[in-house]
Amino acid sequence: MRKLLLLGALAWCGAAPAAVTVQAPAPDFTLRNTEGRNLRLQEQRGQVVLVNFWASWCGPCKQEMPHLNRLHDKYRSAGLVLLGVNIDEDAQLGAATAGRWGLKFPVLLDTDKTVVRQYDLGSMPATVLIDRDGRVRHLHRGYREGIETTYEQQIRELVKE
């Protein structure tokens, strides 16, 4: 009986989704945006995608947003799609915060935290850069002053590919 329980526990652990890793395909998801329309990550294939996970209560997220707006404005015509994934449980709070912060890029609402758990990045904010083929190329956990320079360099490399 113990062996069966151990095997069952090992099988259950093996079924848990693994954290996102560099060079792996980005896990697909569909989330509703602040206008009520669904957006699917896989439909962005052929574009460079920056996915930024954030929350209204996250001070570093607020610091990062003006930099993300600037990158969105600068590189969207070159093939960058920037998606903000808000993880607040209250969709209205997420949408209101996005408006208050002046976000210019689509904000997706992950109120049940399905996608943030799927990506398992472990900190806020968290940023994932995905290439045109749908592979994760860069992961950034947390925010530190000046990281936007790294984002910009990585975006430039990916849009040239």
XYZ file of C-alpha atoms in Angstrom:
161
model
C 0.000 0.000 0.000
C 2.840 2.408 0.850
C 4.424 1.787 -2.540
C 1.135 2.571 -4.292
C 0.748 5.812 -2.315
C 4.327 6.811 -3.092
C 3.862 6.067 -6.789
C 0.618 8.037 -6.808
C 2.274 11.007 -5.109
C 5.170 10.913 -7.577
C 2.769 10.755 -10.513
C 0.791 13.701 -9.130
C 3.982 15.755 -8.680
C 5.013 14.938 -12.224
C 1.695 16.243 -13.507
C 2.237 19.712 -12.046
C 3.127 22.329 -14.660
C 6.797 23.165 -14.787
C 8.016 26.722 -14.490
C 8.654 28.521 -17.754
C 12.219 28.163 -19.008
C 14.279 29.932 -21.621
C 14.097 28.335 -25.104
C 10.924 26.434 -24.213
C 7.661 27.194 -26.007
C 5.722 29.873 -24.149
C 2.641 28.303 -22.561
C -0.432 29.397 -24.475
C -3.248 31.187 -22.707
C -6.393 33.138 -23.418
C -7.389 36.043 -21.178
C -10.016 38.768 -21.334
C -8.746 42.310 -21.793
C -10.095 45.400 -20.036
C -12.553 45.955 -22.929
C -14.030 42.469 -22.424
C -12.480 40.834 -25.519
C -10.421 37.659 -25.351
C -6.804 37.661 -26.459
C -4.890 34.444 -27.090
C -1.103 34.402 -26.872
C -0.729 31.931 -29.744
C -2.504 34.384 -32.059
C 0.475 36.726 -31.612
C 2.808 34.272 -33.402
C 5.033 36.098 -35.864
C 5.410 39.029 -33.439
C 7.884 39.564 -30.632
C 5.826 39.489 -27.430
C 6.688 41.019 -24.084
C 4.377 39.737 -21.339
C 4.552 41.666 -18.087
C 2.814 40.286 -14.987
C 1.805 43.015 -12.529
C -0.600 43.965 -9.735
C -2.110 47.203 -8.448
C -0.514 46.734 -5.019
C 3.005 46.291 -6.460
C 5.158 49.404 -6.033
C 7.933 48.216 -8.387
C 5.247 47.461 -11.025
C 4.139 51.086 -10.904
C 7.764 52.232 -11.330
C 8.206 50.004 -14.361
C 5.065 51.002 -16.276
C 6.256 54.319 -17.798
C 9.253 52.447 -19.236
C 6.977 49.766 -20.698
C 4.744 52.435 -22.246
C 7.809 53.967 -23.908
C 8.996 50.583 -25.237
C 5.493 49.844 -26.536
C 5.365 53.170 -28.386
C 8.871 52.806 -29.778
C 8.796 49.179 -30.989
C 5.201 48.254 -31.825
C 5.658 49.263 -35.470
C 8.728 46.983 -35.573
C 6.673 43.957 -34.504
C 6.551 44.156 -30.698
C 3.345 43.224 -28.914
C 3.376 44.242 -25.263
C 0.809 42.582 -23.014
C 0.254 43.484 -19.387
C -1.225 40.658 -17.322
C -2.887 42.039 -14.216
C -3.242 39.488 -11.412
C -5.606 41.392 -9.088
C -8.616 39.337 -8.010
C -10.860 42.318 -8.732
C -10.946 42.952 -12.497
C -12.344 46.459 -11.978
C -9.409 47.347 -9.729
C -6.947 46.062 -12.352
C -8.657 47.997 -15.144
C -8.916 51.181 -13.042
C -5.244 50.963 -12.070
C -4.237 50.504 -15.713
C -6.201 53.640 -16.562
C -4.773 55.616 -13.658
C -1.231 54.574 -14.615
C -1.899 55.544 -18.261
C -1.068 52.163 -19.785
C -1.093 52.294 -23.585
C -0.761 48.561 -24.225
C -3.404 45.833 -23.816
C -4.065 44.794 -20.225
C -5.282 41.241 -19.698
C -7.068 40.162 -16.525
C -5.874 37.026 -14.738
C -8.248 37.309 -11.769
C -8.051 33.624 -10.856
C -4.250 33.626 -11.329
C -4.334 30.669 -13.731
C -1.765 32.151 -16.118
C 0.603 33.521 -13.475
C 0.626 30.045 -11.854
C 1.173 28.475 -15.279
C 4.234 30.690 -15.828
C 5.384 30.250 -12.190
C 7.801 33.197 -12.130
C 7.729 33.748 -8.380
C 7.895 37.545 -8.109
C 6.183 40.769 -9.121
C 6.636 42.257 -11.574
C 7.767 39.492 -13.878
C 8.525 39.886 -17.574
C 8.779 37.265 -20.305
C 10.128 38.022 -23.791
C 8.889 35.640 -26.472
C 10.311 35.397 -29.994
C 8.364 35.294 -33.255
C 8.284 31.478 -33.130
C 6.630 31.457 -29.702
C 9.726 30.495 -27.685
C 10.645 32.104 -24.387
C 13.916 33.941 -24.935
C 14.318 36.020 -21.768
C 12.878 35.939 -18.241
C 13.071 38.788 -15.756
C 11.898 38.442 -12.168
C 11.292 41.611 -10.184
C 12.218 45.154 -11.146
C 15.362 47.146 -10.641
C 16.182 50.618 -11.880
C 17.716 50.454 -15.363
C 16.274 47.057 -16.386
C 14.432 48.857 -19.192
C 17.799 49.244 -20.957
C 18.165 45.458 -20.919
C 14.589 45.029 -22.165
C 15.259 47.439 -25.021
C 18.447 45.654 -26.071
C 16.689 42.282 -26.017
C 13.682 43.628 -27.939
C 15.954 45.135 -30.626
C 17.724 41.787 -31.080
C 14.456 39.866 -31.320
C 12.736 42.197 -33.785
C 15.795 41.937 -36.077
C 15.539 38.138 -36.246
